[in-house]
C-alpha positions as a Markdown table, in Angstrom:
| # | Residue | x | y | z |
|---|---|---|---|---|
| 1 | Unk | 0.0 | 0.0 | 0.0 |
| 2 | Unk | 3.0 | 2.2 | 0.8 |
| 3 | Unk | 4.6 | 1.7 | -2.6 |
| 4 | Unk | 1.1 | 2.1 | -4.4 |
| 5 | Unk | 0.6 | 5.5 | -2.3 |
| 6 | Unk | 4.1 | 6.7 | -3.5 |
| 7 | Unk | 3.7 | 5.6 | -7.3 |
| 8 | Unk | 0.5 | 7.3 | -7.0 |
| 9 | Unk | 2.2 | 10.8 | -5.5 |
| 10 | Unk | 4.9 | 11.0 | -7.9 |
| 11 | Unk | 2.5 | 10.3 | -11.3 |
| 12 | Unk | 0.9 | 13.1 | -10.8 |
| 13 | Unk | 4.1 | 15.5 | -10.1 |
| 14 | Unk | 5.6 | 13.7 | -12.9 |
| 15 | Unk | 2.3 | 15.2 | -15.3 |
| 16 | Unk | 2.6 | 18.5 | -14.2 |
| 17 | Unk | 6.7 | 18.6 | -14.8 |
| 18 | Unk | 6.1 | 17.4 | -18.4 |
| 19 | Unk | 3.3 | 20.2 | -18.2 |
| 20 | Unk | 5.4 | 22.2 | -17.4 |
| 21 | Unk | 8.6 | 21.8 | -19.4 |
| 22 | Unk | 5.5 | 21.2 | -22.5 |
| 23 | Unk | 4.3 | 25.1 | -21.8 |
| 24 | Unk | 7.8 | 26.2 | -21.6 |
| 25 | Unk | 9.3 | 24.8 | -24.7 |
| 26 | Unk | 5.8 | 26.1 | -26.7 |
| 27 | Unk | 6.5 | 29.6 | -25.0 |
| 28 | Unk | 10.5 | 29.1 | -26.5 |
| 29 | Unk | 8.9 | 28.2 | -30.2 |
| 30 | Unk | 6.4 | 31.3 | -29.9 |
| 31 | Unk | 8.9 | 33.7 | -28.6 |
| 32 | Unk | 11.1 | 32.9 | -31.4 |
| 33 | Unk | 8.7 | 32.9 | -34.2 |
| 34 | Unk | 7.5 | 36.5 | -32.9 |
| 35 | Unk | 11.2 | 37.3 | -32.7 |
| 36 | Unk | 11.6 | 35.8 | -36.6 |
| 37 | Unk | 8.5 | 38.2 | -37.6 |
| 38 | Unk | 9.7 | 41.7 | -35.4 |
| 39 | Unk | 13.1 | 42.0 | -35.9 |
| 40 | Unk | 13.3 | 45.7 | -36.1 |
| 41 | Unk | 11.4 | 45.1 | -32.1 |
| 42 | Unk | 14.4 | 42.6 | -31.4 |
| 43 | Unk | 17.4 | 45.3 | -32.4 |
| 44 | Unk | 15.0 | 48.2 | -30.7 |
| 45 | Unk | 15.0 | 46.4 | -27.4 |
| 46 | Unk | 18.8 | 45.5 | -27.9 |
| 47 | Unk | 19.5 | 49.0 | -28.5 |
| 48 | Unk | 17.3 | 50.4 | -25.5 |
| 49 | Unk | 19.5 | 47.9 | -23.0 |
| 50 | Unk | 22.6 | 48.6 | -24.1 |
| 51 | Unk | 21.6 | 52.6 | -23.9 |
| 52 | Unk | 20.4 | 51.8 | -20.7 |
| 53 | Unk | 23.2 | 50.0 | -19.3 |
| 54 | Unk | 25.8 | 53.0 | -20.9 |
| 55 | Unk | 23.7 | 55.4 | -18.9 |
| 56 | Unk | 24.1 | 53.1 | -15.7 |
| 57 | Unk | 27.8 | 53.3 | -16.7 |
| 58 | Unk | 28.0 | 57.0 | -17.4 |
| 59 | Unk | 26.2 | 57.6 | -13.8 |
| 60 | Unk | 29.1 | 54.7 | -12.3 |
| 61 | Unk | 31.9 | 56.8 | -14.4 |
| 62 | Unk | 31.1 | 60.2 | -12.8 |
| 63 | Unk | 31.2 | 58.9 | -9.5 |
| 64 | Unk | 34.5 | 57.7 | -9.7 |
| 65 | Unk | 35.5 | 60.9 | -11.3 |
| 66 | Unk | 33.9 | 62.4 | -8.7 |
| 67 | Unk | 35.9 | 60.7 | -6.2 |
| 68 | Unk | 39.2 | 60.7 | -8.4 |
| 69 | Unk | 38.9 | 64.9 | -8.2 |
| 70 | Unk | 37.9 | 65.1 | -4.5 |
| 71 | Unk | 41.1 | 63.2 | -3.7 |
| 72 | Unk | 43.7 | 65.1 | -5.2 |
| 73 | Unk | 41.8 | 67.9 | -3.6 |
| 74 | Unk | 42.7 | 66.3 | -0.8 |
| 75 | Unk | 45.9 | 65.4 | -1.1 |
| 76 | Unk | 46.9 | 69.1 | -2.3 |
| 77 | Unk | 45.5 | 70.5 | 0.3 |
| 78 | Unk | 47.3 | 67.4 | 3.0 |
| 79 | Unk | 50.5 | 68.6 | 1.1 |
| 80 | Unk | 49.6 | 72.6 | 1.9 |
| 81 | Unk | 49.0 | 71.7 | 5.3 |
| 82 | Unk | 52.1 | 69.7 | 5.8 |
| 83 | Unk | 54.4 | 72.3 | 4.4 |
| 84 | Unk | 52.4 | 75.0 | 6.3 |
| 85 | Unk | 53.4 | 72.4 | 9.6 |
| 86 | Unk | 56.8 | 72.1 | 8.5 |
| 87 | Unk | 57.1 | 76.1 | 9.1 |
| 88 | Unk | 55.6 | 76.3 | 12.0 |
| 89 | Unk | 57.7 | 73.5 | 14.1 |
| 90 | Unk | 61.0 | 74.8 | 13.1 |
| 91 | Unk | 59.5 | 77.8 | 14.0 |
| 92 | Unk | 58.8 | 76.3 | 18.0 |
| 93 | Unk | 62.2 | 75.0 | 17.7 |
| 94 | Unk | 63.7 | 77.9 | 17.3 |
| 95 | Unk | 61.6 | 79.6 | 20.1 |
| 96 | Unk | 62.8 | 76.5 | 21.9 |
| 97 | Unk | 58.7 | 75.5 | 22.8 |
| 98 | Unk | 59.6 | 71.8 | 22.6 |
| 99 | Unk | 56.0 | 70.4 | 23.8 |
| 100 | Unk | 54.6 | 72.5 | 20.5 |
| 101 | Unk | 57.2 | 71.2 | 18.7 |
| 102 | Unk | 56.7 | 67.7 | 19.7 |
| 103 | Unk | 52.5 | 68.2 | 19.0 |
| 104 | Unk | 53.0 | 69.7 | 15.8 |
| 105 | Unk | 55.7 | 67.1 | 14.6 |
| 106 | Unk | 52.7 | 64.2 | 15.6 |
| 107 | Unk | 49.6 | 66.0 | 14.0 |
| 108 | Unk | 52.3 | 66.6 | 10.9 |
| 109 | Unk | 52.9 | 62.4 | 10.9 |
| 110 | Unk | 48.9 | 62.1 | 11.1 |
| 111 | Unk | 48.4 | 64.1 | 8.3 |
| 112 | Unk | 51.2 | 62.4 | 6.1 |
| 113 | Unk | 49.4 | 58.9 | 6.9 |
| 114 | Unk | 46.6 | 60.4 | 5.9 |
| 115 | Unk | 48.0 | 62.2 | 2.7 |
| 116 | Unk | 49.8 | 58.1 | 1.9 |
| 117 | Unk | 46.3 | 57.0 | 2.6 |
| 118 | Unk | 44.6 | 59.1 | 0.1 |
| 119 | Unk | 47.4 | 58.3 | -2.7 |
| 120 | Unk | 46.9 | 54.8 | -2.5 |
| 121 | Unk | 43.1 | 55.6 | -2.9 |
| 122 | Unk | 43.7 | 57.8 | -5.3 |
| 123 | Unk | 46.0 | 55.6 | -7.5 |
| 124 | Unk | 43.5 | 52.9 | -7.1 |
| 125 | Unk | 40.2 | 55.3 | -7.9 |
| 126 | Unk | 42.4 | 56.3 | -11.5 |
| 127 | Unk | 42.6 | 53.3 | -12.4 |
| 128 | Unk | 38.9 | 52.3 | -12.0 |
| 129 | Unk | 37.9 | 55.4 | -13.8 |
| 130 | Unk | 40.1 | 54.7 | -16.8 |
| 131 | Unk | 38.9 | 51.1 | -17.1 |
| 132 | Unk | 35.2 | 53.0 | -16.8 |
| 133 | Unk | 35.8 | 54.9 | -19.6 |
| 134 | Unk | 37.0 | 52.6 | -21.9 |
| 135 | Unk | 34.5 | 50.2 | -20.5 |
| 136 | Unk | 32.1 | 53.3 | -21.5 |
| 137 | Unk | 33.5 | 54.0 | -25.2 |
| 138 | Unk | 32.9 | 50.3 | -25.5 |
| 139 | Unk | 28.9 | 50.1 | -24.8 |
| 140 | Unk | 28.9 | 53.5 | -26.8 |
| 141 | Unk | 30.5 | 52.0 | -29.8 |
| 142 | Unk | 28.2 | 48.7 | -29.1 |
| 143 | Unk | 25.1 | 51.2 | -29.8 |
| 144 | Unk | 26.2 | 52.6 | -32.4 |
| 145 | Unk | 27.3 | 49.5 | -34.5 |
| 146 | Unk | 23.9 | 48.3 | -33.2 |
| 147 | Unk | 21.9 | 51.0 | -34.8 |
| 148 | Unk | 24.1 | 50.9 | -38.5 |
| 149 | Unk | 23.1 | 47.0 | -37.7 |
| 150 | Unk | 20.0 | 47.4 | -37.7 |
| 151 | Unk | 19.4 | 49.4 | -40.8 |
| 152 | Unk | 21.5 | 47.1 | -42.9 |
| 153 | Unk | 19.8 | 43.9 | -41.5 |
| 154 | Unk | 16.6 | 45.7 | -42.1 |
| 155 | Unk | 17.3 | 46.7 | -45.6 |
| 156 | Unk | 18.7 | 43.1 | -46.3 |
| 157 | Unk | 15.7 | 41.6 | -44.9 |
| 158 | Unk | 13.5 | 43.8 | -47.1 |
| 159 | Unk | 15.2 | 43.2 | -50.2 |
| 160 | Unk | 14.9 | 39.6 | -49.6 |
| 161 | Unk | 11.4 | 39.8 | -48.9 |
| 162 | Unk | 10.6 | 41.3 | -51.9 |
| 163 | Unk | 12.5 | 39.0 | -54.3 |
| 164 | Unk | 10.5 | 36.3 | -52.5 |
| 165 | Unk | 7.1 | 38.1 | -53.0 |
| 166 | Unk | 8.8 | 38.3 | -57.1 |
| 167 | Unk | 9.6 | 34.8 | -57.0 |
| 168 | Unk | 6.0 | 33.8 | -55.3 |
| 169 | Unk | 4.5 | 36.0 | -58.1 |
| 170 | Unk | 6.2 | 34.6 | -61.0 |
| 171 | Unk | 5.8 | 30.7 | -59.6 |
| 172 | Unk | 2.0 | 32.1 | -59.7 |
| 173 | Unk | 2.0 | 32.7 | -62.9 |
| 174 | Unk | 0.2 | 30.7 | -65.8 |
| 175 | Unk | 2.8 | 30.5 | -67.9 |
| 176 | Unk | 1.8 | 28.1 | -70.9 |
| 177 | Unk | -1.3 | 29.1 | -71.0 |
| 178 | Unk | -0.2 | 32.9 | -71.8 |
| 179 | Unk | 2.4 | 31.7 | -74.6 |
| 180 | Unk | -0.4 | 29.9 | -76.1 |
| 181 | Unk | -2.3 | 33.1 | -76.2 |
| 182 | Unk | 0.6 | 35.0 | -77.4 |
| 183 | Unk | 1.7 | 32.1 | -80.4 |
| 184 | Unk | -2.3 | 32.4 | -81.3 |
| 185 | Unk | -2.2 | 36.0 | -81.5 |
| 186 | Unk | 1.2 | 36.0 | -83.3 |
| 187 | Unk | -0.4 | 33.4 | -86.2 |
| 188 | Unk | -3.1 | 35.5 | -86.6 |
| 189 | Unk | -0.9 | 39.0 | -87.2 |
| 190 | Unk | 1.3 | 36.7 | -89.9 |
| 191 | Unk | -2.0 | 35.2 | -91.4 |
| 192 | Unk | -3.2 | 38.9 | -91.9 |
| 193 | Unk | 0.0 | 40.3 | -92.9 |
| 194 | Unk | 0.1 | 37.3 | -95.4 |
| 195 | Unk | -3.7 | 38.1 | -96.9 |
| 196 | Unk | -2.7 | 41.9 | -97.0 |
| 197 | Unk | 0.9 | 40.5 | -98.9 |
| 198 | Unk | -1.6 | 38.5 | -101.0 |
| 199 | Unk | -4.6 | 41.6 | -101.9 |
| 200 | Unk | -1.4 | 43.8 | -102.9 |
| 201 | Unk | -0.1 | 40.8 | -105.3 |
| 202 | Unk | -3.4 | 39.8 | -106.9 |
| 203 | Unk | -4.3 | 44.0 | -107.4 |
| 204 | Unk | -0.9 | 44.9 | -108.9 |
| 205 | Unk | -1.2 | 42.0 | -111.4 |
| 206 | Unk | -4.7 | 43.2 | -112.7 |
| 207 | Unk | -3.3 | 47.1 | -112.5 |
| 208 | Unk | -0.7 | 45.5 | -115.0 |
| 209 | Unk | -2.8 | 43.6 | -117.3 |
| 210 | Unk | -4.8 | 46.7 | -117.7 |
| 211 | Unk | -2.2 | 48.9 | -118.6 |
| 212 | Unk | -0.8 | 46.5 | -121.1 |
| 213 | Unk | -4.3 | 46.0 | -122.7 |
| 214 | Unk | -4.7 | 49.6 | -123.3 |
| 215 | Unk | -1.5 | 50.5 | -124.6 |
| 216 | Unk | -2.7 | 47.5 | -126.9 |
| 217 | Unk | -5.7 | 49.2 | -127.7 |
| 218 | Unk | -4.1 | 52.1 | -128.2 |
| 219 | Unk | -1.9 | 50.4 | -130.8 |
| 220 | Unk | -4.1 | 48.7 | -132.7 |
| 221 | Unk | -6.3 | 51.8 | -133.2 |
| 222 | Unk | -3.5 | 53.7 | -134.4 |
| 223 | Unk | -2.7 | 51.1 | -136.7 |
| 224 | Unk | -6.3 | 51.3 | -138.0 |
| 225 | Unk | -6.6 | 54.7 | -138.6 |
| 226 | Unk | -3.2 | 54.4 | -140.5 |
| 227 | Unk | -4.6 | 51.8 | -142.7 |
| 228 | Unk | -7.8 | 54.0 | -142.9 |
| 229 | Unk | -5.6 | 56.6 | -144.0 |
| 230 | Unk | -3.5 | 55.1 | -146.8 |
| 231 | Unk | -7.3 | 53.3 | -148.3 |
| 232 | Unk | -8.6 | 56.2 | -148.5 |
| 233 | Unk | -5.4 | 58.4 | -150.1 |
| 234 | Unk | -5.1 | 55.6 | -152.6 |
| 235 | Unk | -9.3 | 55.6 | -153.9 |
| 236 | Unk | -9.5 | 59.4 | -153.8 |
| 237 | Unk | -6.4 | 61.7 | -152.0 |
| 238 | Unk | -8.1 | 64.3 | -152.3 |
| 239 | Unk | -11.0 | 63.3 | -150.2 |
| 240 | Unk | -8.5 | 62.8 | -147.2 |
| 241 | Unk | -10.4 | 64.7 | -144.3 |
| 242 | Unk | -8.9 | 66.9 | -142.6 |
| 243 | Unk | -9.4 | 65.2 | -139.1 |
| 244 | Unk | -7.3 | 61.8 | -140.8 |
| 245 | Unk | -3.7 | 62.5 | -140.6 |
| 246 | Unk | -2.1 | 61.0 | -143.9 |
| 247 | Unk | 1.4 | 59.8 | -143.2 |
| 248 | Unk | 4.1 | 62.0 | -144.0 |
| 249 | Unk | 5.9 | 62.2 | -147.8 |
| 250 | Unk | 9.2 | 62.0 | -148.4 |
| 251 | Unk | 10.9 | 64.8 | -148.9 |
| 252 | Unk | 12.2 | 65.5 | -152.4 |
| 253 | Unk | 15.8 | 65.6 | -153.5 |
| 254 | Unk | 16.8 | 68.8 | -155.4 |
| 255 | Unk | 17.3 | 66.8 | -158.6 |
| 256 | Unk | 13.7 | 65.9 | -157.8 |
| 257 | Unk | 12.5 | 69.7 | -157.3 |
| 258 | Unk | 13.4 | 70.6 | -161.0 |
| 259 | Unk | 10.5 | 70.6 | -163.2 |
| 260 | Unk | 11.0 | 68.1 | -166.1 |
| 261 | Unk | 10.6 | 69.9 | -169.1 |
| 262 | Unk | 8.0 | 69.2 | -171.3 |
| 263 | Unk | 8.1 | 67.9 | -175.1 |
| 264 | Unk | 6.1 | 69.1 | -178.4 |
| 265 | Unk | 5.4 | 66.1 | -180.5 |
């Protein structure tokens, strides 16, 4: 019954750690997908920590300047009063006040612990401000390579997604089914070019006949009228009408100009 009661206590907490690590892995995919989709949010919130942490930083920084300047404050003024001391007991020595002398000597030690004191401070404060500072110029430079980051990333991630959305667009396209349109719309420019080819063939040839059947026409009428001509010159040439062109006589030779004289029988 014991080991039944156990088995029974740990099933359950054994449900609810798988539960657990279940919701926790699904947060971890969800968080990384929203991440995936905002990364201009991602390199914002980078950006706004790291300009939070250099402000921490900055604040951090001035202290220790703060510190570093009140020190050798400090130690000036330890070194004024210590000379100032120095005066004043070989002064008591020479007025032969020995119990002044011997006071001023042990507040002068005090204040040369003190001024040893502060120097070792002081040494140590330097150096934690310069490591500040570099540590400073570091985060600044951080935000700033952060932010030209960001604008590149951004521009890369946008060119890419627009090649994709090309890519998507031209994958959606119907391709055969638009050079089917364009080959039938090509065949039917060429099969009207070649009927217009064809009109312009058939009408030139009938242009031609016509011209050479009137210059025919033309010929054999002239030869007519010639013939009509000559008929009539040789029945009666005097009844040539005037509208009839005869065809032209020779023209006679000068031996054929002189009259031939004429004979008494």
């Amino acid at each position: 019954m014991r080991g039944g009661t156990k088995m029974e206590r740990e099933q359950p907490r054994g449900l609810l750690a798988r539960f657990r690590y279940l919701v926790r892995g699904m947060f971890g995919v969800w968080l990384r997908r929203t991440e995936r989709q905002n990364p201009a949010a991602v390199y914002e919130q980078a950006i706004t920590e790291r300009t939070h942490q250099y402000r921490s930083l900055k604040e951090a920084v001035a202290g220790i300047l703060y510190m570093r300047n009140k020190l050798e404050a400090e130690i000036t003024e330890r070194r004024v009063e210590i000379a100032r001391l120095h005066d004043d007991i070989r002064g008591a020595i020479r007025r032969g006040q020995d119990q002044l002398s011997l006071s001023l000597i042990e507040h002068k030690q005090g204040l040369m612990d003190e001024l040893e004191r502060a120097e070792r401070e002081l040494e140590s404060v330097r150096s934690e401000a310069d490591e500040a500072k570099v540590n400073l110029v570091r985060f600044r430079d951080e935000i700033r390579s952060l932010t030209r980051e960001k604008g590149r990333m951004l521009a890369t991630l946008a060119n890419a997604n627009a090649r994709r959305r090309l890519n998507e667009a031209l994958e959606g396209f119907s391709v055969d089914a638009d050079m089917k349109a364009l080959e039938s719309v090509r065949d039917h420019i060429a099969r009207a070019a070649t009927e217009g080819q064809l009109d312009r063939e058939i009408g030139g040839d009938d242009a031609t006949r016509k011209r050479v059947r009137a210059i025919r026409d033309d010929v054999r009428h002239e030869a007519a009228r010639r013939e009509l001509a000559e008929l009539k010159q040789s029945l009666n040439p005097a009844a040539i009408p005037s509208h009839v062109s005869a065809p032209a006589e020779p023209i006679p030779s000068m031996s054929e100009r002189v009259m031939p004289v004429a004979t008494t029988g």
